[in-house]
PDB file of C-alpha atoms in Angstrom:
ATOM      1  CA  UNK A   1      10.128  -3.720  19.745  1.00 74.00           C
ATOM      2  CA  UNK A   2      13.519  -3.579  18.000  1.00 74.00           C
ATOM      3  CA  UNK A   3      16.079  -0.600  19.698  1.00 74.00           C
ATOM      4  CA  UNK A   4      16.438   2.093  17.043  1.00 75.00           C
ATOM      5  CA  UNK A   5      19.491   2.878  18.981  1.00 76.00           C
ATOM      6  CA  UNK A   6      21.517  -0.300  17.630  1.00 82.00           C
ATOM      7  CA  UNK A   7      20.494  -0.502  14.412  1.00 89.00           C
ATOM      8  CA  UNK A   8      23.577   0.312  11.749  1.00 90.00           C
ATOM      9  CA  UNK A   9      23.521   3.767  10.575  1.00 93.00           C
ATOM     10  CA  UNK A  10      23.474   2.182   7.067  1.00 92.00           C
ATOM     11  CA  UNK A  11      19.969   0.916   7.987  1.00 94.00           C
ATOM     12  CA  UNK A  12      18.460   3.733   9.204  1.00 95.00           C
ATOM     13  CA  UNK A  13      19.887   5.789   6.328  1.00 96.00           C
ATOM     14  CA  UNK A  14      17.991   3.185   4.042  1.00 97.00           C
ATOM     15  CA  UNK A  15      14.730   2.886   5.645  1.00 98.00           C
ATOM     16  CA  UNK A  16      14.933   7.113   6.429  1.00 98.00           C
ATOM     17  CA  UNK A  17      15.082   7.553   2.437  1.00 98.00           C
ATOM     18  CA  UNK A  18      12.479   5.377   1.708  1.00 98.00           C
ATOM     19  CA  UNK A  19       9.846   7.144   4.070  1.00 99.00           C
ATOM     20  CA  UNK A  20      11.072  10.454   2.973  1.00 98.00           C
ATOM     21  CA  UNK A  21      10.511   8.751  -0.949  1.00 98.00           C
ATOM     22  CA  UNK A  22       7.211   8.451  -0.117  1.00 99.00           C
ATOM     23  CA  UNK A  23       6.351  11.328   0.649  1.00 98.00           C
ATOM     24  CA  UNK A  24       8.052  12.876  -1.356  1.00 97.00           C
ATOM     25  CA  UNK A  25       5.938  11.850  -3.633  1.00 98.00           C
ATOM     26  CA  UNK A  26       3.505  14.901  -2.994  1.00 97.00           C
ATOM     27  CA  UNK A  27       6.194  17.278  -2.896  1.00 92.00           C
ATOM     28  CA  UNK A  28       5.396  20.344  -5.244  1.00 82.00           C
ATOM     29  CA  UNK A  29       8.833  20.606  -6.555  1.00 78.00           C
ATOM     30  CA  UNK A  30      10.121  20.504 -10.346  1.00 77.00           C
ATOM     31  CA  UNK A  31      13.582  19.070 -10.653  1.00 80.00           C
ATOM     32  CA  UNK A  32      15.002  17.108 -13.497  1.00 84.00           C
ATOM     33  CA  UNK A  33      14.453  13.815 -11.954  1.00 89.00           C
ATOM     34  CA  UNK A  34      11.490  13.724  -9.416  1.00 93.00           C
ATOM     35  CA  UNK A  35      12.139  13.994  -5.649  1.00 95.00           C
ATOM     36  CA  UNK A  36      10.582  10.561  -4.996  1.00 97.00           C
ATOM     37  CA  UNK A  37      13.023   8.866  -7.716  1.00 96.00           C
ATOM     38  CA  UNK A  38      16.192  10.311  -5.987  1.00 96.00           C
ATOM     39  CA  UNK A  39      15.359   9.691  -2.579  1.00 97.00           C
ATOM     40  CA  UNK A  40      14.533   6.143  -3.881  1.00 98.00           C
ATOM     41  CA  UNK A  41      17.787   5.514  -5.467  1.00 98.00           C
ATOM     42  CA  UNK A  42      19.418   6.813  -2.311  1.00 98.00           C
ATOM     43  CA  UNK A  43      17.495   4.343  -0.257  1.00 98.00           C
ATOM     44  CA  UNK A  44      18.421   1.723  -2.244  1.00 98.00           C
ATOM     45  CA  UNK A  45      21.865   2.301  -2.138  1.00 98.00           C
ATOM     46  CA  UNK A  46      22.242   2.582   1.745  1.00 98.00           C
ATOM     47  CA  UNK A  47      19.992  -1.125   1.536  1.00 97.00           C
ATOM     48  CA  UNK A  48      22.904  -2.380  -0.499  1.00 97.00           C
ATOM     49  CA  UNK A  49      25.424  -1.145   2.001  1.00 95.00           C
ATOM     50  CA  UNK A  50      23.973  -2.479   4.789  1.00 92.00           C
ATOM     51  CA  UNK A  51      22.243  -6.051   3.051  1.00 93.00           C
ATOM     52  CA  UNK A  52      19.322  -4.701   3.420  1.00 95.00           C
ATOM     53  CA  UNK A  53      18.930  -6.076  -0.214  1.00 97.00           C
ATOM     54  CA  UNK A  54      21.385  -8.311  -2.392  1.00 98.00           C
ATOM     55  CA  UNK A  55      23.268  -6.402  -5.616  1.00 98.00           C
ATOM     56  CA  UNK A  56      20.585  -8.940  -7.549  1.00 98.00           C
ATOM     57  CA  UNK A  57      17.152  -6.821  -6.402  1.00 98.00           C
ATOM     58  CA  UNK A  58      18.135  -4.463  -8.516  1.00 98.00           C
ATOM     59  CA  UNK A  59      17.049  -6.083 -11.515  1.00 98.00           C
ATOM     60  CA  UNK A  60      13.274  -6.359 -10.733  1.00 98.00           C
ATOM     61  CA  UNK A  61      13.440  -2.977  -8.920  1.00 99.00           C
ATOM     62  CA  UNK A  62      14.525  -1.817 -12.474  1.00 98.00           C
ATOM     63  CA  UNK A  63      12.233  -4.097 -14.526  1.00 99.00           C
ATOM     64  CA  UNK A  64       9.355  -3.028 -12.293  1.00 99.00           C
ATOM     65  CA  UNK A  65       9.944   0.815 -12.926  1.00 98.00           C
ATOM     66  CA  UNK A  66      10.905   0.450 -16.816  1.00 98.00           C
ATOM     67  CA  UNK A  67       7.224  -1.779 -17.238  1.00 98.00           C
ATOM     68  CA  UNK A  68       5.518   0.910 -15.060  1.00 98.00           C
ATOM     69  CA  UNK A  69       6.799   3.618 -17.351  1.00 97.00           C
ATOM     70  CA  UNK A  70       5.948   1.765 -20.598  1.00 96.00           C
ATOM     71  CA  UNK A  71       2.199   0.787 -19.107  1.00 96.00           C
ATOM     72  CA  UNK A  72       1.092   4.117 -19.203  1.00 90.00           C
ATOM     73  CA  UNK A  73       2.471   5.597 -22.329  1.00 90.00           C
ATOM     74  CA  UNK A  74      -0.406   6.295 -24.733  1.00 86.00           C
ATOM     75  CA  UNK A  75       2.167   7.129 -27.713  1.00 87.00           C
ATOM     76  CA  UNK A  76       3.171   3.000 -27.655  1.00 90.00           C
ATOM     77  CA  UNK A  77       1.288   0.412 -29.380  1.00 91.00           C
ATOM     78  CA  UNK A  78      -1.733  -1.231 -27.242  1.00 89.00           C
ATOM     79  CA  UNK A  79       0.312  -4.482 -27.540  1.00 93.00           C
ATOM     80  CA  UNK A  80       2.657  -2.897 -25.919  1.00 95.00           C
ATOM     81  CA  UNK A  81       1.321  -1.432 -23.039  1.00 94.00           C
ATOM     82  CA  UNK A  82      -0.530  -4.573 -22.738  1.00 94.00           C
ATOM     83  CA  UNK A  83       2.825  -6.827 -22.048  1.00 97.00           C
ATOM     84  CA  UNK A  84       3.794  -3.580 -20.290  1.00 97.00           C
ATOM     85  CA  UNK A  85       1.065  -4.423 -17.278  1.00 97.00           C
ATOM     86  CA  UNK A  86       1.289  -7.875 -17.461  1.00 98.00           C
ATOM     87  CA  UNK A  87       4.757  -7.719 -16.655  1.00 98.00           C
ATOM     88  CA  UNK A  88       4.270  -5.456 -13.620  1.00 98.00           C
ATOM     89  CA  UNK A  89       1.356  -7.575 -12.015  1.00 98.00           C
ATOM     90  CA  UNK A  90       3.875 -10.203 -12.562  1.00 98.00           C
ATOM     91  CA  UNK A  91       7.198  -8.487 -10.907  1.00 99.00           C
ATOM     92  CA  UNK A  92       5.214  -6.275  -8.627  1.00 98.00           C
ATOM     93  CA  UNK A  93       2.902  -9.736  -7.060  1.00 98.00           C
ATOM     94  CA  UNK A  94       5.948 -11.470  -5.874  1.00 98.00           C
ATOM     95  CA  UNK A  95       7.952  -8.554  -4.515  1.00 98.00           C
ATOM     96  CA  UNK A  96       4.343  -7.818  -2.655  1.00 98.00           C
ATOM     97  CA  UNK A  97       4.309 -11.236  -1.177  1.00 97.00           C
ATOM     98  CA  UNK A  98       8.199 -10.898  -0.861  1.00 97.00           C
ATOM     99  CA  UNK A  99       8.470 -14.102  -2.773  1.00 97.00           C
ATOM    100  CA  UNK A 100      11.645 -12.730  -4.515  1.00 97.00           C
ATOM    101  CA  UNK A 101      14.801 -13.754  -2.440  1.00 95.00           C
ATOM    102  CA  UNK A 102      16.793 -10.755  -2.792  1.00 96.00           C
ATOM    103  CA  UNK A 103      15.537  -8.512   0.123  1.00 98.00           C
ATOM    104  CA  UNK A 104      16.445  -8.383   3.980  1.00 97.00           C
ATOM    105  CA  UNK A 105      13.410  -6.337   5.543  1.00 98.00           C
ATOM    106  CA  UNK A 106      13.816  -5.203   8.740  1.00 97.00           C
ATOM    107  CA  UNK A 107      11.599  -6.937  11.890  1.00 96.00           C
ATOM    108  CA  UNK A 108      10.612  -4.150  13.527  1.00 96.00           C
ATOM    109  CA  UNK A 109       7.976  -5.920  15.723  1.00 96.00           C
ATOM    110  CA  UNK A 110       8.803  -9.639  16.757  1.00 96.00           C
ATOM    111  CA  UNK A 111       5.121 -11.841  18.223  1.00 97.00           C
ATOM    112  CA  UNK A 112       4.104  -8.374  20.017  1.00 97.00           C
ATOM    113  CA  UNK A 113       0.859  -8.892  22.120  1.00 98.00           C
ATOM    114  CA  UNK A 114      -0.638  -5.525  21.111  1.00 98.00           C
ATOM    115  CA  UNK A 115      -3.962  -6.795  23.068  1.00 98.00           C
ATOM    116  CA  UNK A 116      -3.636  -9.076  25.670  1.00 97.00           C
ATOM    117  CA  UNK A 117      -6.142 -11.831  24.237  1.00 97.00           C
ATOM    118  CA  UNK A 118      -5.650 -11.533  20.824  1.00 98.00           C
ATOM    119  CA  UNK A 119      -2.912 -13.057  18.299  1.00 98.00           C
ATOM    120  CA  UNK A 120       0.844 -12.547  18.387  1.00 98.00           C
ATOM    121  CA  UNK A 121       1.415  -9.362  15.664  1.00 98.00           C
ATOM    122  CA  UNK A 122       5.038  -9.689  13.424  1.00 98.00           C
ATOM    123  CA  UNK A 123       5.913  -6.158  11.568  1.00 98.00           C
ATOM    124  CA  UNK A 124       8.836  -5.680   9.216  1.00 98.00           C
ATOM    125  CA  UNK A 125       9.542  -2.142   6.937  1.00 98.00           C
ATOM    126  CA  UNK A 126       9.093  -4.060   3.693  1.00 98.00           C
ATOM    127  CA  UNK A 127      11.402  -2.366   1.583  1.00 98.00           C
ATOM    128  CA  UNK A 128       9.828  -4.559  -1.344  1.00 98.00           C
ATOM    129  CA  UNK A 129       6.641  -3.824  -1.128  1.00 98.00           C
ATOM    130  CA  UNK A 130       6.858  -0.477  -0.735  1.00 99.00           C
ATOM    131  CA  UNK A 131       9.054  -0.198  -4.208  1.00 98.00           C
ATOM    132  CA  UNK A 132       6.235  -1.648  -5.951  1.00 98.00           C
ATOM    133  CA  UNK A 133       3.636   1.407  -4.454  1.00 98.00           C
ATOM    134  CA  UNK A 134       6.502   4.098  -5.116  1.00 98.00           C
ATOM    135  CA  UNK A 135       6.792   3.140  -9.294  1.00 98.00           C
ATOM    136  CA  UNK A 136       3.388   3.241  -9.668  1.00 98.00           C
ATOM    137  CA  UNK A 137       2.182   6.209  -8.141  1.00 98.00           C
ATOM    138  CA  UNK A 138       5.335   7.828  -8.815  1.00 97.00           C
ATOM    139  CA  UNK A 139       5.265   7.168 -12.381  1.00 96.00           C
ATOM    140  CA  UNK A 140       1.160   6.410 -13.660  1.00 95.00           C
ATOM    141  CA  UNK A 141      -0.586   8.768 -11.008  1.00 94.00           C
ATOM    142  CA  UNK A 142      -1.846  12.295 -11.119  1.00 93.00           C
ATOM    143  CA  UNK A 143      -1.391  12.985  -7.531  1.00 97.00           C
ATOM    144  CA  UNK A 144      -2.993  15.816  -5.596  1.00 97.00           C
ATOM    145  CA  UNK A 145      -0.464  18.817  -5.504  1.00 92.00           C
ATOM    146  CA  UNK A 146      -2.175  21.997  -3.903  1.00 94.00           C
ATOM    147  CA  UNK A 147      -4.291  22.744  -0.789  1.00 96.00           C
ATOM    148  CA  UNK A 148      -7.931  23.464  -2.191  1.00 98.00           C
ATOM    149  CA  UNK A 149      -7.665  19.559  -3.942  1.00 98.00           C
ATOM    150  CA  UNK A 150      -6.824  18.592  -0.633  1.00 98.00           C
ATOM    151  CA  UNK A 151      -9.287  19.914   1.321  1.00 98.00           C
ATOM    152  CA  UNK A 152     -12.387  19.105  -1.393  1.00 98.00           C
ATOM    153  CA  UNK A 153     -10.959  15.408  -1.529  1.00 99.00           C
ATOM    154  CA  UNK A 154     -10.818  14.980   2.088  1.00 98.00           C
ATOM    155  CA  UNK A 155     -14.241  16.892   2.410  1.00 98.00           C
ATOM    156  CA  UNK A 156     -16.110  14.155  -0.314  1.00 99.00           C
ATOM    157  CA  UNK A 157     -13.866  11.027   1.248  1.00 99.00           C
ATOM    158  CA  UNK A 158     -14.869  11.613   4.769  1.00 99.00           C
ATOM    159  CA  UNK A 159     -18.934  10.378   4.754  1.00 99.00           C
ATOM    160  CA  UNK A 160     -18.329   7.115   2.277  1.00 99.00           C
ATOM    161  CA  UNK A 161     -15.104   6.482   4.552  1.00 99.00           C
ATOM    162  CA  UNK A 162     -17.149   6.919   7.747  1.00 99.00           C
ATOM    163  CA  UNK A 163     -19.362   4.259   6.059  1.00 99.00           C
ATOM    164  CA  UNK A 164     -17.293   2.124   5.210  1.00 99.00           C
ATOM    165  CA  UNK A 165     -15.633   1.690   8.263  1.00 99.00           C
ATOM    166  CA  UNK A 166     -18.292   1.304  10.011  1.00 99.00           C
ATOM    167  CA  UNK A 167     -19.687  -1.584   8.144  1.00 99.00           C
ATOM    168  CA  UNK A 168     -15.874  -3.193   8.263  1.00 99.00           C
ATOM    169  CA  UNK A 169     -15.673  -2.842  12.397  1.00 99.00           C
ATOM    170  CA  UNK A 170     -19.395  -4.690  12.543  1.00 99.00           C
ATOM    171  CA  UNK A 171     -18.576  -7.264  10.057  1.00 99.00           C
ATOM    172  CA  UNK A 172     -15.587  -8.022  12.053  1.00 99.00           C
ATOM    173  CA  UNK A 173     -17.374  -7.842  15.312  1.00 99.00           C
ATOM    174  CA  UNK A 174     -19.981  -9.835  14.179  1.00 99.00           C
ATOM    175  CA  UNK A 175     -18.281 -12.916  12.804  1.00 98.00           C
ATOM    176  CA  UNK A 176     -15.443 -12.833  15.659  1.00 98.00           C
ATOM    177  CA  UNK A 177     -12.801 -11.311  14.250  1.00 98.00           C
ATOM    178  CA  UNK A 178     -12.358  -8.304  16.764  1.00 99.00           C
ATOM    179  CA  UNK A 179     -14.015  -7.265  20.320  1.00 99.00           C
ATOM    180  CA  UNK A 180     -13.878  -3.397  21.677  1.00 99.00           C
ATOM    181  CA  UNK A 181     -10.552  -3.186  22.824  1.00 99.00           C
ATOM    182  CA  UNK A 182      -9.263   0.551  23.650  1.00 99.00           C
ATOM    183  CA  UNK A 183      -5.824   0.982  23.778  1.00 98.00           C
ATOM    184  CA  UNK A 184      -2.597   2.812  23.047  1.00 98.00           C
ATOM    185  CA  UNK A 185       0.342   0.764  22.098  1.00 97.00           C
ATOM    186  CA  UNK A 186       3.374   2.043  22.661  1.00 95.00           C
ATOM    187  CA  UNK A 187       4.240   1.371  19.120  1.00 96.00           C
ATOM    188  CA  UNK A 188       1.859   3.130  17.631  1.00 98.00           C
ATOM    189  CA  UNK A 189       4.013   5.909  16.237  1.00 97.00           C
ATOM    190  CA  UNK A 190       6.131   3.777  14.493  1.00 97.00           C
ATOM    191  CA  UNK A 191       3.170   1.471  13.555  1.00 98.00           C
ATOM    192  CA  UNK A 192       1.724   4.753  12.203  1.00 99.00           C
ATOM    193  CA  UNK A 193       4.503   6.163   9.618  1.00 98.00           C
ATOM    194  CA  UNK A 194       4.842   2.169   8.734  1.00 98.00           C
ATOM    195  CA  UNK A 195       1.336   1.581   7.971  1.00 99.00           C
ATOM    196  CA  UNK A 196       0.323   4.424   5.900  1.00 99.00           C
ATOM    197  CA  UNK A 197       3.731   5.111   4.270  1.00 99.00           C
ATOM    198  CA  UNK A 198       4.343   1.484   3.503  1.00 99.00           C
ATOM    199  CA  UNK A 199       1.391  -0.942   3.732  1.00 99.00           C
ATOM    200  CA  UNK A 200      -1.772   1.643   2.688  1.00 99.00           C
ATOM    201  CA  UNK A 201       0.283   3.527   0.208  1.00 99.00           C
ATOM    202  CA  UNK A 202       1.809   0.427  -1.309  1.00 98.00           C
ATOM    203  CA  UNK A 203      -1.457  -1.606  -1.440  1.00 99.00           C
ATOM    204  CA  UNK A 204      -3.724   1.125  -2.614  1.00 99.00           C
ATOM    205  CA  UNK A 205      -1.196   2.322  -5.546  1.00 98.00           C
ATOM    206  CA  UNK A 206      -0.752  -1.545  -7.013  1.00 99.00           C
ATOM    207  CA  UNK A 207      -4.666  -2.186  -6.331  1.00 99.00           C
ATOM    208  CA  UNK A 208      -6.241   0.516  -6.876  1.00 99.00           C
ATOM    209  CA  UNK A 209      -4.292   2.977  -8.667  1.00 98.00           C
ATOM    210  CA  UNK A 210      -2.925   0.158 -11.290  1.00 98.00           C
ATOM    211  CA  UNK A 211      -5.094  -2.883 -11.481  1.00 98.00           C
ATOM    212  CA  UNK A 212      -8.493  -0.956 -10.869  1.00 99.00           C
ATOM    213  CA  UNK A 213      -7.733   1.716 -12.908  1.00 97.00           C
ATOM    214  CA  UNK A 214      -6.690  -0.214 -15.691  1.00 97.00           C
ATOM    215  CA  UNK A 215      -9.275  -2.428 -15.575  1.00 97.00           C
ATOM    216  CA  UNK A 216     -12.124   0.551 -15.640  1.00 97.00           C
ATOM    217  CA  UNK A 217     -10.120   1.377 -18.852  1.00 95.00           C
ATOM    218  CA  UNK A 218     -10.273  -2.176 -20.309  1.00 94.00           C
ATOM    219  CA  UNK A 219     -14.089  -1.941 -19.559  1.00 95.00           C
ATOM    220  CA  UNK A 220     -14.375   1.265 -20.675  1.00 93.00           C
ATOM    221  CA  UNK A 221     -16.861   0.929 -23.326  1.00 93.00           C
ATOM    222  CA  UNK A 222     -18.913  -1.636 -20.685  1.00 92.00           C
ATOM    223  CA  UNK A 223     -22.103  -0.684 -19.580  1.00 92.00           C
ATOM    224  CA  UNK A 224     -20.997  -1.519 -16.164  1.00 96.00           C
ATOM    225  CA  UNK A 225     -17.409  -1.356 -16.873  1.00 96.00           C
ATOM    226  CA  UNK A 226     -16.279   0.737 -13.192  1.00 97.00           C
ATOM    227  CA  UNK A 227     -18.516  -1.598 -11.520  1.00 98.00           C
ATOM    228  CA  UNK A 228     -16.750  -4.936 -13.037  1.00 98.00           C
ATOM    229  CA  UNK A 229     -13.248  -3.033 -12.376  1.00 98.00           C
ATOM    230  CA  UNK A 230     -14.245  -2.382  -8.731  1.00 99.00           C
ATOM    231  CA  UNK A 231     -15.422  -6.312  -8.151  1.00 98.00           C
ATOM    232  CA  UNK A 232     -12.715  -7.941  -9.874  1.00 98.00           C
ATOM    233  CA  UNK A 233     -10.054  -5.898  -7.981  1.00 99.00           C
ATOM    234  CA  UNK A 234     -11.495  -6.772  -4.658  1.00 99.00           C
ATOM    235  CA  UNK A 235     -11.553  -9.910  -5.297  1.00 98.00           C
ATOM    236  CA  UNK A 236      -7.857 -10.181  -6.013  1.00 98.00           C
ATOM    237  CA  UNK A 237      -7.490  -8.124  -3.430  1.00 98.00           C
ATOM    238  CA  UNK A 238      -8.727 -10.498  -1.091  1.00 98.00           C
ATOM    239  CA  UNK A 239      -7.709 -13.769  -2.572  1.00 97.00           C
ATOM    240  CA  UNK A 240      -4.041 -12.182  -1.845  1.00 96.00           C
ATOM    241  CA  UNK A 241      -4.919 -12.257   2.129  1.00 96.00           C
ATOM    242  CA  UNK A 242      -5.541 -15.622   1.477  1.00 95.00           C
ATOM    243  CA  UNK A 243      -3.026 -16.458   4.643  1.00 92.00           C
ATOM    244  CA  UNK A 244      -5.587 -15.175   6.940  1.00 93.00           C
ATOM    245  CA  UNK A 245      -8.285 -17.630   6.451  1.00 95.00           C
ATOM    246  CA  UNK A 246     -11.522 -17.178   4.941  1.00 97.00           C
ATOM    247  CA  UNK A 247     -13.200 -14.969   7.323  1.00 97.00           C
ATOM    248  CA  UNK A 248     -10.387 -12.794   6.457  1.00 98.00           C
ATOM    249  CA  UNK A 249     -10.375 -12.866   2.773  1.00 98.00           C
ATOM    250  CA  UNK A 250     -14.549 -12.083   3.199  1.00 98.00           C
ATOM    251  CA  UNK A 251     -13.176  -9.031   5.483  1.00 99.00           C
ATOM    252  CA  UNK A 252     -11.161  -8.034   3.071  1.00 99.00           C
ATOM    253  CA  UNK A 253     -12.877  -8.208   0.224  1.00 99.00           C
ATOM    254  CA  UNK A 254     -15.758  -5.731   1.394  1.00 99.00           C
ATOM    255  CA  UNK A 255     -12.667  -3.224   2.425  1.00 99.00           C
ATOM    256  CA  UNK A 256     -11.276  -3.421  -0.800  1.00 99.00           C
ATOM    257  CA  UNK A 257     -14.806  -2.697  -2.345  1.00 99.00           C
ATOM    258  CA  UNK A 258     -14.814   0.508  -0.171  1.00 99.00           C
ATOM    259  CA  UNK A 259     -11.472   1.666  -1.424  1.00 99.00           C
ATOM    260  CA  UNK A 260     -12.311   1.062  -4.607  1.00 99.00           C
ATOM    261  CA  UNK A 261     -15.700   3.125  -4.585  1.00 99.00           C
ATOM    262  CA  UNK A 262     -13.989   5.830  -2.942  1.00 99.00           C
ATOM    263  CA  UNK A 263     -11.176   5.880  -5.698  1.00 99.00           C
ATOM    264  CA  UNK A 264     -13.825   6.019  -8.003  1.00 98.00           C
ATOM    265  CA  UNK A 265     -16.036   8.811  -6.112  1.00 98.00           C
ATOM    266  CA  UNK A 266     -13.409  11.004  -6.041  1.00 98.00           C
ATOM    267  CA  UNK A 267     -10.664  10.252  -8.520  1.00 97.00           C
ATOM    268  CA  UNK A 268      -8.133  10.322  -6.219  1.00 98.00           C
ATOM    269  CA  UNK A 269      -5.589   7.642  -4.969  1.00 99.00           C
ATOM    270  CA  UNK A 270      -5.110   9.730  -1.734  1.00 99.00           C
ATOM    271  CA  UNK A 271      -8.559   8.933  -0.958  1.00 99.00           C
ATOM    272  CA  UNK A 272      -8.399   5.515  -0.739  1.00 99.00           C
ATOM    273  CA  UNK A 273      -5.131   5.587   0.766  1.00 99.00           C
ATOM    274  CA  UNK A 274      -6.733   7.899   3.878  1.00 99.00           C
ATOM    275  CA  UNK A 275      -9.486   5.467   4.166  1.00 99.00           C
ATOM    276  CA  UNK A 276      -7.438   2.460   4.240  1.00 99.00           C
ATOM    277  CA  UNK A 277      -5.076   3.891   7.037  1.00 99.00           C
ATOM    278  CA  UNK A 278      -8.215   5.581   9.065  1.00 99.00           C
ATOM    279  CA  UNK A 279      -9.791   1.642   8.948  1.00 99.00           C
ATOM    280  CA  UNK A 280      -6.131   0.297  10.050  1.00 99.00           C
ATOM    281  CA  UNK A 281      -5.566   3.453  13.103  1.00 99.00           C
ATOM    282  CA  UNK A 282      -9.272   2.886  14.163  1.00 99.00           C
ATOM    283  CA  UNK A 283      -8.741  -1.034  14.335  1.00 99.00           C
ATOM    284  CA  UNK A 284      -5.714  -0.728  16.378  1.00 99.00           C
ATOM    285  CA  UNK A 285      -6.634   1.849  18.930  1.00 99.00           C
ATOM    286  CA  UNK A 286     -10.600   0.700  19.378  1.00 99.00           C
ATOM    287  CA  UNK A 287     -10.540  -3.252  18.795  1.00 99.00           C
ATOM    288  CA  UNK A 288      -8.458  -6.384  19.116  1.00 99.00           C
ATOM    289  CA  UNK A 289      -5.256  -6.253  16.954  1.00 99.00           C
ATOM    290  CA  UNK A 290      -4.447  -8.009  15.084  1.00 98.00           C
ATOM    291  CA  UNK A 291      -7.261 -10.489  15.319  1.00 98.00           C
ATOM    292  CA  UNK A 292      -8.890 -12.646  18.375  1.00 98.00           C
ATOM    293  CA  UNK A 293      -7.672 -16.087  18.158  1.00 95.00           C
TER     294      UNK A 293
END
């Protein structure tokens, strides 16, 4: 793993903000501009200090918030809100596959052998990535903002999740994926605050929260409209693992059906969010991680 102790202030600084952004996303406070948008900006502007991201990433950081905003306006034209989305699947796709040229994430993790027999694991902070999570729960999402919502939510998630997860470690097990494999990595803690701040948050807000969502409300008037959102989600969902192989895809695929039911069960992005980092902790602690060869 990378020492935090000789890494540029200016990159700390950066990658600080951004977790704090996150989070701040469920802070309970009413300023002018939101908490999450001004730790964001200040984020952004210790990345372009310290080249964490060239002066040109602004423009589909920008682009990506402005279409966000104008997607979920109901007091614009359809058409509108219709070019609106299609313009943030296609900003918020590449800067998820980190296909645009104009970031510098931080390796954090460099061919770590988290188990001994499995495959060599890579991690970066994907500053990209997690800009495309931040505008869209940040600016299209009713997130949860007192302790009773909490505590119901995580009361209803809790059996489907225990489900789900259990049919996801089987699957796995079953077709080779993963073997029992009890551990604790000694970078789980940053791991942790990576994987659920960045990855779960990220993936769940652009899948879920955006394409899902808006999908159940293009289907709306479908008889099975949620379940036709839900499958065609998780489909993309997978096909976007593609990298991993087809076993993978078919792994991921199921998952994403679980976070999707769950998002639906109980209305709430956190939800799926949970589930998807309670999967992730559960794979890396119990089973091979990433994958067996």
């Amino acid at each position: 793993m990378i020492n935090l102790e000789l890494l540029p202030l200016a990159t700390i600084y950066c990658y600080s903000a951004l977790y704090i952004s996150v989070l701040s996303l469920w802070l309970p406070l009413k300023l002018k501009l939101p908490a999450w948008s001004i730790t964001g900006i200040i984020a952004c502007i210790f990345a372009l200090i310290n080249n964490q991201m060239d002066i040109y990433a602004v423009l589909p950081i920008v682009a990506l918030a402005c279409a966000v905003y104008f997607s979920g306006k109901n007091n614009i034209p359809s058409t509108g809100r219709i070019i609106a989305g299609i313009t943030v699947i296609f900003i918020a796709i590449p800067l998820g596959a980190h296909l645009i040229p104009y970031f510098h994430n931080l390796k954090i993790l460099s061919n770590v052998y988290i188990s001994t027999d499995g495959i060599p694991f890579t991690m970066y902070l994907n500053f990209d990535k997690t800009i495309v999570g931040l505008c869209i729960l940040g600016l299209t999402q009713h997130l949860i903002s007192n302790k009773n919502t909490w505590l119901s939510m995580i009361k209803e998630t809790i059996p489907p999740a225990s489900v789900l997860i259990f049919i996801s470690i089987l699957l796995a097990i079953l077709v080779g994926n993963v073997h029992f494999d009890p551990k604790l990595p000694e970078c789980l803690w940053i791991w942790s605050i990576t994987n659920l701040l960045f990855v779960c948050t990220a993936e769940e807000g652009f899948f879920r929260g955006f394409i899902q969502k808006n999908l159940a409300m293009i289907f709306a008037n479908h008889q099975w409209g949620k379940p036709i959102a839900l499958i065609i989600t998780s489909l993309f969902y997978g096909l976007i693992h593609f990298s991993g192989g087809i076993i993978y895809v078919g792994l991921v695929v199921v998952a994403g059906i679980g976070y999707g039911w769950i998002y639906q069960k109980t209305n709430h992005i956190e939800a799926s969010i949970l589930t998807h980092f309670a999967l992730n902790l559960i794979h890396i602690l119990f089973f091979t991680y990433p994958a067996l060869p």
